[in-house]
Coordinates of C-alpha atoms in Angstrom, one line a residue:
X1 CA 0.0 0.0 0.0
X2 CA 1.0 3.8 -0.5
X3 CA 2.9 5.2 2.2
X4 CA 1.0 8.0 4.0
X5 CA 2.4 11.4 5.4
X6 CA 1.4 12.4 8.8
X7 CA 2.5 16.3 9.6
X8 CA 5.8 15.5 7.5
X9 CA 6.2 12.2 9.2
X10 CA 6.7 9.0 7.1
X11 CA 4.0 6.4 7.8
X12 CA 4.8 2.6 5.9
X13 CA 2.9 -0.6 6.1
X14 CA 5.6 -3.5 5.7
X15 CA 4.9 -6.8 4.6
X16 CA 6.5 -10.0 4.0
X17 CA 4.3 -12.1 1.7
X18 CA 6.8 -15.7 2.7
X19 CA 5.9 -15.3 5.8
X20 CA 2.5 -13.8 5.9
X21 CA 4.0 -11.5 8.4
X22 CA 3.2 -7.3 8.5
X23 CA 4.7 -4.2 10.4
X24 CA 4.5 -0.8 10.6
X25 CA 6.7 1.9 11.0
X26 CA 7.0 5.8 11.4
X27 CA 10.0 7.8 10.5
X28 CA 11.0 11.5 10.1
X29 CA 9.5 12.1 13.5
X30 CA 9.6 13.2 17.1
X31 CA 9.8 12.0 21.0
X32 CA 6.5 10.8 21.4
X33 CA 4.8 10.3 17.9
X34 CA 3.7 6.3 17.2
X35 CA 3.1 3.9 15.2
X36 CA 0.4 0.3 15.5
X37 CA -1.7 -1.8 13.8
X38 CA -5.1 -2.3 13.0
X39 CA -6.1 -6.0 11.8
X40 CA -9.8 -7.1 10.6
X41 CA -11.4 -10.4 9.9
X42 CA -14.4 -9.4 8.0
X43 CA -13.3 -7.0 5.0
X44 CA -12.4 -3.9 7.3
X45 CA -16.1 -3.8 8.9
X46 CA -14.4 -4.1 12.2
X47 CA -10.7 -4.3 13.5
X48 CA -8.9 -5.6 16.3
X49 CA -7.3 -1.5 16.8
X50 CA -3.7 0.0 18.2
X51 CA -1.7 -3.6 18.0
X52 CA 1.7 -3.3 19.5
X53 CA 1.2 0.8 20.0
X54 CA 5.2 2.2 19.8
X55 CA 6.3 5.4 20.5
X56 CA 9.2 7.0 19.1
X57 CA 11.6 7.0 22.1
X58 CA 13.9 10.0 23.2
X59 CA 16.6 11.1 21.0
X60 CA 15.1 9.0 18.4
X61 CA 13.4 10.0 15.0
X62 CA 11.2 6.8 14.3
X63 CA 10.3 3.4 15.4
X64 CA 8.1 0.4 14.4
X65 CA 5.6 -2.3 15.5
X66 CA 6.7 -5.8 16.2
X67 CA 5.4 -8.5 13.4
X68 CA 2.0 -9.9 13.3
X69 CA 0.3 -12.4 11.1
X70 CA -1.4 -10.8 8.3
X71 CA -3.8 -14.0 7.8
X72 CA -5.3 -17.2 9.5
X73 CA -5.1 -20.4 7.9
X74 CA -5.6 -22.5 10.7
X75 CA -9.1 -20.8 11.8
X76 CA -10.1 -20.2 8.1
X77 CA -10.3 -16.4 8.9
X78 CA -8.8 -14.4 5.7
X79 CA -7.4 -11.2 7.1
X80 CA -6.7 -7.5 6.0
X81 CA -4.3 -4.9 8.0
X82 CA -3.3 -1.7 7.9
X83 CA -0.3 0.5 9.4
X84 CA -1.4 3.5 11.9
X85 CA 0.0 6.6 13.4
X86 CA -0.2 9.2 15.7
X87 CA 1.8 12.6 15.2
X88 CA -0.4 15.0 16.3
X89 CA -3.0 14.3 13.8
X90 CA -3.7 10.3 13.1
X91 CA -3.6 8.6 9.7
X92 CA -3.9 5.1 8.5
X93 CA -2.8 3.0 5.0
X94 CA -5.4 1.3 3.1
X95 CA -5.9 -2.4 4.0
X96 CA -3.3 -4.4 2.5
X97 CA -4.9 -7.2 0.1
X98 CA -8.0 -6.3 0.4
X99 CA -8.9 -8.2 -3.4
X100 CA -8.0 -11.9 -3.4
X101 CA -5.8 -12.9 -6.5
X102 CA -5.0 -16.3 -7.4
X103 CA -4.6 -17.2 -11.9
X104 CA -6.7 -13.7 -11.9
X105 CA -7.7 -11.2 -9.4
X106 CA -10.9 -10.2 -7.9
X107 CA -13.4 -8.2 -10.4
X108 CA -11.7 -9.6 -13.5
X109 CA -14.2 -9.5 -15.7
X110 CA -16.9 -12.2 -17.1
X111 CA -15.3 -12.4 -20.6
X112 CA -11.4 -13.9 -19.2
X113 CA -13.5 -16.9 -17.4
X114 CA -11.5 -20.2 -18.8
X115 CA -14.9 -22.3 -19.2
X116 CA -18.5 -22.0 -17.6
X117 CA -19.6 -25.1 -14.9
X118 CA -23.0 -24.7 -12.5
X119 CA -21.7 -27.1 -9.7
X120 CA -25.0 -26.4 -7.6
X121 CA -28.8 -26.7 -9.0
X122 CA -29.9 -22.4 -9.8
X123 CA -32.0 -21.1 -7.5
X124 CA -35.3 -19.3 -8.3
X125 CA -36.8 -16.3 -7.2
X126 CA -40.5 -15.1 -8.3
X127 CA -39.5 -16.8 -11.5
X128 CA -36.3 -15.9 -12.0
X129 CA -33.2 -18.1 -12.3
X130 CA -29.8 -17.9 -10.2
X131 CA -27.0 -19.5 -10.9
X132 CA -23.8 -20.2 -10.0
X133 CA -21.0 -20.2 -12.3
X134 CA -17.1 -21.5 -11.4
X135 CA -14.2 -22.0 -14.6
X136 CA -11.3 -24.1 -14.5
X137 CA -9.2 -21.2 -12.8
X138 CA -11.1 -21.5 -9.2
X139 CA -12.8 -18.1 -10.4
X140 CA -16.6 -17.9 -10.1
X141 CA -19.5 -15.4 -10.8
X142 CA -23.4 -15.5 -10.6
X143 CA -26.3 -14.5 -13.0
X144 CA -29.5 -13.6 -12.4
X145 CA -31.9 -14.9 -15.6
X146 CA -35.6 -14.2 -16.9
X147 CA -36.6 -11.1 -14.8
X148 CA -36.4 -7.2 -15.2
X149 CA -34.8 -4.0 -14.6
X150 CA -33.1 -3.3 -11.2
X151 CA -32.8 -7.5 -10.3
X152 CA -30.1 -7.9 -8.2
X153 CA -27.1 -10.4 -8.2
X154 CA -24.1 -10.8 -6.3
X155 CA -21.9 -13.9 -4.5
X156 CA -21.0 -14.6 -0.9
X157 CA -17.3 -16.1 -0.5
X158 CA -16.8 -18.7 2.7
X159 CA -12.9 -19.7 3.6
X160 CA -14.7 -22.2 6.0
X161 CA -16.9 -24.1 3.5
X162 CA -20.2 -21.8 4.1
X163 CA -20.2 -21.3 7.7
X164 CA -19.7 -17.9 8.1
X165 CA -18.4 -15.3 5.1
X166 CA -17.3 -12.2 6.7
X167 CA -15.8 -9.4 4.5
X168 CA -17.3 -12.0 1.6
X169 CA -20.7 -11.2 1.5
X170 CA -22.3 -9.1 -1.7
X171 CA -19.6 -10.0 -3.9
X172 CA -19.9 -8.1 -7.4
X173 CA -23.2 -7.2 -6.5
X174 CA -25.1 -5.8 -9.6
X175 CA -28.2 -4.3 -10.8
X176 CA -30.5 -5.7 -14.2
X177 CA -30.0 -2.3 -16.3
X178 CA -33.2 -0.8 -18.1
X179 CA -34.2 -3.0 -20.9
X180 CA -32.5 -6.0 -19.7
X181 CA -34.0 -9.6 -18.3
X182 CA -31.0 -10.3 -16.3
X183 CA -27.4 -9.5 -15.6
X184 CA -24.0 -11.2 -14.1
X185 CA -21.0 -10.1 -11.6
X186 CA -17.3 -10.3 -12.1
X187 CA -15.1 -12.5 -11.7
X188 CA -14.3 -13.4 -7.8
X189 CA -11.3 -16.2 -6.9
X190 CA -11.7 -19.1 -4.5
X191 CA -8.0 -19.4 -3.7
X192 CA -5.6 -17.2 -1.7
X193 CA -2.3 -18.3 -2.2
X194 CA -0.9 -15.4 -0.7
X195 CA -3.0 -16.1 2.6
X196 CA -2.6 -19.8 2.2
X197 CA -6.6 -20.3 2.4
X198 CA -7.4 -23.2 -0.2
X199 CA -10.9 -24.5 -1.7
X200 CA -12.8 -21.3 -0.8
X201 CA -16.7 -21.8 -1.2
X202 CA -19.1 -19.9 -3.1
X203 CA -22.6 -19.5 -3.6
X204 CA -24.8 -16.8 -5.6
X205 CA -27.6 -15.2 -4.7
X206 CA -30.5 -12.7 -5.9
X207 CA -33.1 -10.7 -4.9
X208 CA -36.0 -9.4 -7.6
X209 CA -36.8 -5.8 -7.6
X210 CA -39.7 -4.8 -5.8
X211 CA -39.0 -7.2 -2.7
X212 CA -36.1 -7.3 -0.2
X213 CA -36.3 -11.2 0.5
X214 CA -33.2 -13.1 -1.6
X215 CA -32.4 -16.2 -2.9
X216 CA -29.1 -18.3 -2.9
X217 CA -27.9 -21.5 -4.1
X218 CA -26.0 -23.6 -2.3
X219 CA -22.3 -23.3 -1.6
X220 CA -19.9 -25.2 -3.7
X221 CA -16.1 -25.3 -4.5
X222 CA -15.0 -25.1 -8.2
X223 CA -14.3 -28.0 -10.4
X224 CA -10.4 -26.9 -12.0
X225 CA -9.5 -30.4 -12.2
X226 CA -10.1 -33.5 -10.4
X227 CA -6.9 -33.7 -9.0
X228 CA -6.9 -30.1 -8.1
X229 CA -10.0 -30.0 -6.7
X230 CA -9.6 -33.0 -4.3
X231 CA -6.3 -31.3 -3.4
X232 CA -7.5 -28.1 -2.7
X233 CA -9.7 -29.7 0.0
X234 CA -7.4 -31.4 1.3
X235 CA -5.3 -28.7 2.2
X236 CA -8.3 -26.6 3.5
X237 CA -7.5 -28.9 6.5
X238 CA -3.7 -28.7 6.8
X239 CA -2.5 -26.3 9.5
X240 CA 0.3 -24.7 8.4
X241 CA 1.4 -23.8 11.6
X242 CA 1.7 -26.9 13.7
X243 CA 2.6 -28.3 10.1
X244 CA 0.4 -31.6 9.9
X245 CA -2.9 -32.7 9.7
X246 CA -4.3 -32.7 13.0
X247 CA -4.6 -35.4 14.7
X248 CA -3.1 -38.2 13.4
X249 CA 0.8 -38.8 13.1
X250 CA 0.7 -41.8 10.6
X251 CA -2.3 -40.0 8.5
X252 CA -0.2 -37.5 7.9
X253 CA 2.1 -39.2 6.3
X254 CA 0.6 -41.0 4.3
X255 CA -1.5 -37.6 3.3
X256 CA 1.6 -35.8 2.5
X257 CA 2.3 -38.6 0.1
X258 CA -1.1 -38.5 -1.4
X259 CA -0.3 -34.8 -2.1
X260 CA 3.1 -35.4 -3.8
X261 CA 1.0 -38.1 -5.8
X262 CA -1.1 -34.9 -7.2
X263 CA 1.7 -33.5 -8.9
X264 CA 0.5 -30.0 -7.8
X265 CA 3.9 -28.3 -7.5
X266 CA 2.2 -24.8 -5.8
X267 CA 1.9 -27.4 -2.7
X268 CA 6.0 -27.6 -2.2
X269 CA 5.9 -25.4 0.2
X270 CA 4.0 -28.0 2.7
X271 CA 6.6 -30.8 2.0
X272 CA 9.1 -28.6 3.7
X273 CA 7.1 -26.8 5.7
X274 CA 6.1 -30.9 7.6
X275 CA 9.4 -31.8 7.3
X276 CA 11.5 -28.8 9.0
X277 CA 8.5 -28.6 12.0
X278 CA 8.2 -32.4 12.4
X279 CA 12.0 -33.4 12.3
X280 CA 12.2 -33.2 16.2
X281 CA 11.1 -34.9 19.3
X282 CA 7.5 -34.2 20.5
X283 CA 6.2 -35.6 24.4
X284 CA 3.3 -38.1 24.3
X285 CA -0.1 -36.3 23.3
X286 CA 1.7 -33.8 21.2
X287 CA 1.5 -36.0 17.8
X288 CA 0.3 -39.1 19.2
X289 CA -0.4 -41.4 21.7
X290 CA 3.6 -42.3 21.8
X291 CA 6.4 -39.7 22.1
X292 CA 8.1 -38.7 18.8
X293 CA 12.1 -39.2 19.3
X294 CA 13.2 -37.3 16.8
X295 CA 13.6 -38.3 12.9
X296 CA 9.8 -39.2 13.0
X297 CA 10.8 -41.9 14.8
X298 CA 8.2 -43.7 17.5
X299 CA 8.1 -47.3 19.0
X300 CA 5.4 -47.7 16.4
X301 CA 7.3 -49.4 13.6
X302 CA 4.9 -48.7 10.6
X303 CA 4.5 -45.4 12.0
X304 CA 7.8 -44.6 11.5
X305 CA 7.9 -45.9 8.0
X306 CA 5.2 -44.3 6.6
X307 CA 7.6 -41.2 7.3
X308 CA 10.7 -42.9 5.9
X309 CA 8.0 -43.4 2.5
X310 CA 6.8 -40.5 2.6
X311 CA 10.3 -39.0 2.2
X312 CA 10.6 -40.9 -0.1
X313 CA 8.1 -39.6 -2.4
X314 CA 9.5 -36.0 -1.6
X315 CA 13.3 -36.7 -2.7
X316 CA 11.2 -37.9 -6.3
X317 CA 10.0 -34.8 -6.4
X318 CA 12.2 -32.4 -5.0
X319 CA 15.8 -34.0 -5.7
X320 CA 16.9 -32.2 -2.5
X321 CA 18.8 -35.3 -0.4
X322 CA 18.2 -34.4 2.8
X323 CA 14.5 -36.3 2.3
X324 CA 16.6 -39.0 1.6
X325 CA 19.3 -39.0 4.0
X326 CA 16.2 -38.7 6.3
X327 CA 14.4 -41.8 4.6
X328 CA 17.1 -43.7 5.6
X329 CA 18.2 -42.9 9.0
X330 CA 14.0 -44.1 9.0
X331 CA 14.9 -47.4 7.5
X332 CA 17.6 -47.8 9.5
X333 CA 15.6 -47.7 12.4
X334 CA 12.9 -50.2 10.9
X335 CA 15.7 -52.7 10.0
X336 CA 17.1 -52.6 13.4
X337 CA 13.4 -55.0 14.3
X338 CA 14.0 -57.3 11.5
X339 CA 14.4 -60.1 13.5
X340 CA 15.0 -64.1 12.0
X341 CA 14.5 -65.7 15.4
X342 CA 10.8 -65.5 15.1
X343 CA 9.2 -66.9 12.1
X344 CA 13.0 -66.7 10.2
X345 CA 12.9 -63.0 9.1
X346 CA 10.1 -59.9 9.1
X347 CA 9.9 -57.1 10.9
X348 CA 8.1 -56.7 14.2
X349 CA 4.8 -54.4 14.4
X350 CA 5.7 -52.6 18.0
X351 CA 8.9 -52.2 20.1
X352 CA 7.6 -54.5 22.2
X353 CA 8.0 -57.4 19.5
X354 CA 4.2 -58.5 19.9
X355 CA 3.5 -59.0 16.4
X356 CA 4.9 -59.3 12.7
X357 CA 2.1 -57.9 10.0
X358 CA 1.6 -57.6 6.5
X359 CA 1.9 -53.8 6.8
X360 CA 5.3 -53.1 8.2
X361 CA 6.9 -56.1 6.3
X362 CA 5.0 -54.4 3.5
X363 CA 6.4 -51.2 3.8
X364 CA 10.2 -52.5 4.6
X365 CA 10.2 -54.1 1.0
X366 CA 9.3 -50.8 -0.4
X367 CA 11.6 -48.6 1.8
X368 CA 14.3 -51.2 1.3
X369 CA 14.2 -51.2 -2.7
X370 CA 13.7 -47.6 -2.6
X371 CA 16.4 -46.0 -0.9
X372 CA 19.0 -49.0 -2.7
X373 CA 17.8 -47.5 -6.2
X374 CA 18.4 -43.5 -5.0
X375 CA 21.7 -44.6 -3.2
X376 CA 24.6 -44.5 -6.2
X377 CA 26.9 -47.7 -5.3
X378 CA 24.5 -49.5 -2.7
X379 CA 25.0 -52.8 -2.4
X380 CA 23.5 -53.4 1.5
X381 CA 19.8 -51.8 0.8
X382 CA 19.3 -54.3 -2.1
X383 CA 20.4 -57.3 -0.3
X384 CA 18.0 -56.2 1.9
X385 CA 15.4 -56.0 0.0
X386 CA 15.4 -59.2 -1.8
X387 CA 15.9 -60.6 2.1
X388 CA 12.9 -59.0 2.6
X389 CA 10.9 -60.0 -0.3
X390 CA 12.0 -63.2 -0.4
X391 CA 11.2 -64.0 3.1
X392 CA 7.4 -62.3 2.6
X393 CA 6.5 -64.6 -0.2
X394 CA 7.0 -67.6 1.6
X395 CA 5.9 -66.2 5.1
X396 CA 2.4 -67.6 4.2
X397 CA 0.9 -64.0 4.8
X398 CA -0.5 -64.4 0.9
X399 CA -3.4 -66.5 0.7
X400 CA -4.4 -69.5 -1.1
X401 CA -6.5 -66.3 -2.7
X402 CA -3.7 -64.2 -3.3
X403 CA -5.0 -62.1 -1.1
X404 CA -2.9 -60.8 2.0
X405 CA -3.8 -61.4 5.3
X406 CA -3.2 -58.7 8.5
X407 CA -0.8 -61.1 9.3
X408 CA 1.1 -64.0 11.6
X409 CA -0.2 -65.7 14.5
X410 CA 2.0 -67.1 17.0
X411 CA 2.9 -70.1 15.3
X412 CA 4.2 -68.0 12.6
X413 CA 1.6 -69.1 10.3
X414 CA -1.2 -67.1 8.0
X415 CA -3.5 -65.7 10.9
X416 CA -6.5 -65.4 8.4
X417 CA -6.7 -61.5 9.6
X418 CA -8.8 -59.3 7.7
X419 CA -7.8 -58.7 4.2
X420 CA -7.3 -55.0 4.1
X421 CA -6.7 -52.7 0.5
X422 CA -3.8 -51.1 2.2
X423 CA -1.6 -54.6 3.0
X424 CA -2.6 -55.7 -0.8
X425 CA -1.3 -52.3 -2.1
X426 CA 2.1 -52.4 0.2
X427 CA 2.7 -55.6 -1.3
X428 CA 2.1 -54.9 -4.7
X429 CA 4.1 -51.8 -4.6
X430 CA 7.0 -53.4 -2.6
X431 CA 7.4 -56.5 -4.8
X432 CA 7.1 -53.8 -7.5
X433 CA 10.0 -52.1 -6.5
X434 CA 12.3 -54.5 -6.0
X435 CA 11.7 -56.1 -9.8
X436 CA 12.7 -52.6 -10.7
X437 CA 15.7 -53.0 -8.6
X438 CA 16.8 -56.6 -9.5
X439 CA 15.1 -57.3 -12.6
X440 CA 14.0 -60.1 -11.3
X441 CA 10.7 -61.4 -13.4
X442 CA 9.5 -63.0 -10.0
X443 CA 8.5 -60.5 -8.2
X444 CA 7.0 -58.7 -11.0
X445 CA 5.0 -61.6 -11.1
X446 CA 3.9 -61.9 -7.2
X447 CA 2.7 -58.0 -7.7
X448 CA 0.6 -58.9 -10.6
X449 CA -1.4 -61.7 -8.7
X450 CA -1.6 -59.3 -6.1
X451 CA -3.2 -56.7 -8.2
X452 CA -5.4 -59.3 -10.4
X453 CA -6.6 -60.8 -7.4
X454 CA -7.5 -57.3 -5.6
X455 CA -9.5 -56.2 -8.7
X456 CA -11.6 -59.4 -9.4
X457 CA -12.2 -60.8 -5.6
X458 CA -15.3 -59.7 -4.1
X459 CA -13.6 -59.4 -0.5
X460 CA -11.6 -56.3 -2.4
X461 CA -14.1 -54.8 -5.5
X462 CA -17.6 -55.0 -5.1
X463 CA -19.2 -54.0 -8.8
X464 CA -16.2 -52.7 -10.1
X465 CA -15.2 -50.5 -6.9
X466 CA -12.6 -50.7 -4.4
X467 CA -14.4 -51.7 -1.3
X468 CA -13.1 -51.7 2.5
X469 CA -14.6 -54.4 4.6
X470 CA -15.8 -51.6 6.9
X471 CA -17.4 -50.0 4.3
X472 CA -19.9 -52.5 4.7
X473 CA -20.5 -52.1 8.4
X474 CA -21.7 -48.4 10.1
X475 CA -18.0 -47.0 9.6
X476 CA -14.7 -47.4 9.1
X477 CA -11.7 -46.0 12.0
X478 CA -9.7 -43.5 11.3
X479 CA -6.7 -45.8 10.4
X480 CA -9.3 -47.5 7.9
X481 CA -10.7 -44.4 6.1
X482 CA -7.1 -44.4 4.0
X483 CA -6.0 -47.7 3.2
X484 CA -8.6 -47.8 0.1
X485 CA -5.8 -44.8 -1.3
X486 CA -2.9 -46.6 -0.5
X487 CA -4.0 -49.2 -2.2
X488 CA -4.0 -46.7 -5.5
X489 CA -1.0 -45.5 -5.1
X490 CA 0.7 -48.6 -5.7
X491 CA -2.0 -50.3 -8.1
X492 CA -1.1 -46.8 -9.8
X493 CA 2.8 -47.3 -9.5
X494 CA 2.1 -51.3 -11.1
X495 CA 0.1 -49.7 -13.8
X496 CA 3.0 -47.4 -14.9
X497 CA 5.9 -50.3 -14.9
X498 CA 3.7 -52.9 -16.5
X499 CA 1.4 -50.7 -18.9
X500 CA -1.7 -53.1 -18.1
X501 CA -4.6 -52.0 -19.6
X502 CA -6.6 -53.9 -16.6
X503 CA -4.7 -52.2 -14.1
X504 CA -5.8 -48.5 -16.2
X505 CA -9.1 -49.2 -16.5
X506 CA -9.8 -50.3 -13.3
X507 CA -7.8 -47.0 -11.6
X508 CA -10.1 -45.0 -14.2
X509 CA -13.1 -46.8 -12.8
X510 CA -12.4 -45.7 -9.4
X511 CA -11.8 -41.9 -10.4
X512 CA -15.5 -41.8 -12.0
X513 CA -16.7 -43.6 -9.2
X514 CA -15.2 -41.2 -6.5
X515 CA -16.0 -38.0 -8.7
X516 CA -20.0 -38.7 -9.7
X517 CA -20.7 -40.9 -6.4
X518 CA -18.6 -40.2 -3.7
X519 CA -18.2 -36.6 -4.0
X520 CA -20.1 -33.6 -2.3
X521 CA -20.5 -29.6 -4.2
X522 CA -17.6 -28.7 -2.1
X523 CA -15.3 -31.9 -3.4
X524 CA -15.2 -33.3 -0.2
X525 CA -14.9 -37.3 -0.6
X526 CA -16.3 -40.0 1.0
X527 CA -15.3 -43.1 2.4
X528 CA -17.9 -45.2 0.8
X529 CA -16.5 -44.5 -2.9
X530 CA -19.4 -45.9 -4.8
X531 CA -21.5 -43.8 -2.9
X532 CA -24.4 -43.9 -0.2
X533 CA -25.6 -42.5 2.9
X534 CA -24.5 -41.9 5.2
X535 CA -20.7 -41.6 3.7
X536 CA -17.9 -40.4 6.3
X537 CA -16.0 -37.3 5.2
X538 CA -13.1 -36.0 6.7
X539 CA -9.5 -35.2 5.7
X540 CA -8.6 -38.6 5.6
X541 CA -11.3 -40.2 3.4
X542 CA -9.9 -36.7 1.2
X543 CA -6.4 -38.5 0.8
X544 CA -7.4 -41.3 0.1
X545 CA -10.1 -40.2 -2.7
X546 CA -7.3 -37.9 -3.8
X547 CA -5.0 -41.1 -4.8
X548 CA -8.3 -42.4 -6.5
X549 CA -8.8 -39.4 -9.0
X550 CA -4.8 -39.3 -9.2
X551 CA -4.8 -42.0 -11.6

């Protein structure tokens, strides 16, 4: 914003857009003059006034506030601020930001829209029409249709998915001109990059002429893209502060990697942004029931290798080796419960040795293969993932079905545990992995069966859908609403070595599934991804429907 002078005193609102961070500061002045802050949460209605008042001291010509937080992620509360000061007279800036700008800015016009989708049904209003309109931007806009002279249209804009819309209400708001049955508004964006407030909801509303009473139809997100669109409401739950998706330590994980699987590289910023916050040691209750030691380590085995994967997945996509080195300090730490005097070989669930499972064996054949084909030279990672490998094929944790069991009873034999997507997909895409490292045609093989037997078994795919067990009951946990992604993933990851066309089409038949069935106006998705009531939605059905549409 334009500096301001104040009785020949400089007035300047400072802002650093990396850290969403503001400050104000007064110069050319005297003893006594000051400087502070006003901040507002609903379009500069109302502001939280004088925030860290400083006066000029003695002997001095100027001073400046301390920093505050221009906007509020967490709490879905977009924000606008100004610098103030006092020098005999007072004087304010404009509000920083006060138009949100994403691929185009606030009030574009109707013309520069990049498509025209009605996500919601049009209302109707003593026989006129309202709709809502959203392009493949994130902009949107509303028309009013089939009325007369001085109709009115305009949008509200929610950051907390309809809620509450301060500072977002009337939006554009426009008049039917003489001789006209209907009009539009501008253009209005449901993203704030620069605020870090994703999948924004809109709705449009009207109001006819000669009464006051209005219309609206329902709030919905834009469509820009599957893939976008199931990412964009997925990070409309990430708290960027605390860095993770709160509250579940393995979840997040796993949901970081479902967000490196979008390909979306305007989310970098959040690989980082997890993995400098979450590198240290936490106390028990902070990220989890267990401490966190440091490294993302925790007695939970597969908790800490969902970590060592998902850093994985951000050396891909980054190239910076630090994700690496950290992958393997996590494998490391895994191998170090690989244990051959139970059952000959496999890695224990727990610290406490209680149990060896398809999931962390699983996910040690991926890790293993993984960080030997990203380490130049390696010798030791490969040998130990074809140990690894080896040892799960003839653990007897693969059915008769080929279908994997949870895992080992304690006769080291098949337990006939539930057959869950996430163990099938861990296998595949470990035994997929380690034919890329060795060649061998074996284990390219065992992951085929794996995936042929997922697809066409009823206990797995239930009329062409991916279907949990507990998507059959009243609910699935919260560990359950994401194995049905992780499963994708490394269907996904087969379907890309292999070129199957099974493998394709059945990944395509899950994205339409998700998209027309399982999906609400605001692109939240389900758990039940063939649809149905009532369908569980929270950020952890999101990343797992996001791995769905990813294919």
């Amino acid at each position: 914003m334009p500096e301001r002078q104040v009785n020949g005193r400089r007035l300047v609102l400072h802002v650093s857009d990396r850290d969403g961070m503001a400050w104000g500061s007064i110069d050319n002045g005297v003893t006594g003059d000051s400087v502070w802050l006003d901040r507002s949460w609903d379009g500069g209605a109302s502001w939280e006034g004088l925030l860290d008042r400083a006066s000029v001291p003695a002997s001095w010509t100027g001073t400046r506030t301390l920093m505050y937080n221009v906007t509020d992620p967490v709490h879905h509360r977009r924000g606008l601020i100004r610098a103030c000061g006092d020098a005999a007279a007072v004087t304010c800036t404009d509000w920083i930001y006060p138009a949100v700008c994403d691929v185009l800015c606030d009030g574009a016009g109707a013309t520069q829209a990049n498509g025209d989708a009605q996500p919601v049904p049009p209302a109707t209003l003593s026989g006129r029409t309202i709709r809502l309109h959203t392009d493949l931007n994130g902009m949107a806009w509303g028309t009013v249709e089939a009325g007369g002279p001085g109709d009115e249209v305009w949008l509200d804009r929610s950051w907390d998915g309809g809620a509450s819309w301060p500072g977002g209400s009337s939006l554009g708001r426009t008049s039917t001109p003489a001789g006209a049955t209907g009009t539009g508004t501008t253009l209005f964006a449901t993203r704030d990059p620069r605020g870090r407030h994703f999948g924004g909801a809109v709705r449009a509303c009207g109001r006819e002429a000669a009464h006051q009473e209005g219309s609206c139809t329902a709030w919905a997100r834009p469509v820009p893209g599957r893939v976008r669109a199931a990412a964009d409401a997925l990070m409309y739950d990430y708290d960027p502060s605390a860095a993770w998706w709160p509250t579940s330590w393995w979840n997040s994980a796993t949901t970081l990697t479902a967000l490196l699987d979008s390909g979306i590289r305007e989310y970098d910023w959040v690989v980082a942004r997890t993995f400098d916050v979450n590198r240290g040691t936490f106390a028990a209750g902070e990220r989890g029931t267990d401490p966190v030691e440091g490294n993302f380590i925790s007695r939970s085995i597969d908790d800490s290798a969902w970590w060592g994967l998902a850093w994985v997945a951000a050396y891909d996509r980054t190239g910076d080796r630090r994700y690496l080195a950290m992958a393997t300090t996590i494998a490391s730490y895994v191998h170090q419960y690989w244990d051959t005097r139970t059952c000959g070989g496999g890695v224990w669930w727990d610290r406490e040795r209680t149990y060896k499972n398809a999931v962390t064996n699983g996910q040690y054949v991926r890790l293993t293969a993984s960080i030997h084909r990203r380490t130049p030279g390696d010798t030791l990672w490969l040998r130990r993932a074809r140990t690894a490998a080896d040892w799960y094929l003839a653990s007897g944790m693969v059915n008769s079905a080929n279908l994997v069991n949870d895992g080992l009873n304690g006769s080291c034999r098949n337990n006939g545990g539930t057959v869950w997507s996430y163990n099938q997909g861990l296998a595949i895409g470990g035994f997929t992995e380690v034919w890329r490292a060795t060649r061998d045609s074996r284990y390219l093989d065992a992951a085929r069966r794996l995936a042929d037997a997922a697809i066409t078994s009823p206990v797995l795919t239930r009329d062409g859908v991916l279907t949990e067990s507990c998507d059959l009951s009243a609910s699935c946990d919260d560990n359950q609403k994401q194995f049905k992604g992780v499963f994708m993933r490394y269907l996904n990851d087969l379907a890309r070595a292999t070129g199957a066309g099974a493998y394709q089409q059945y990944a395509r038949r899950q994205s339409d599934s998700v998209w027309t069935a399982g999906r609400d106006a605001l692109n939240r998705i389900g758990q039940r991804w063939a649809g149905g009531a009532p369908n569980q939605v929270d950020w952890r059905t999101q990343a797992s429907g996001l791995d769905a549409v990813v294919s």
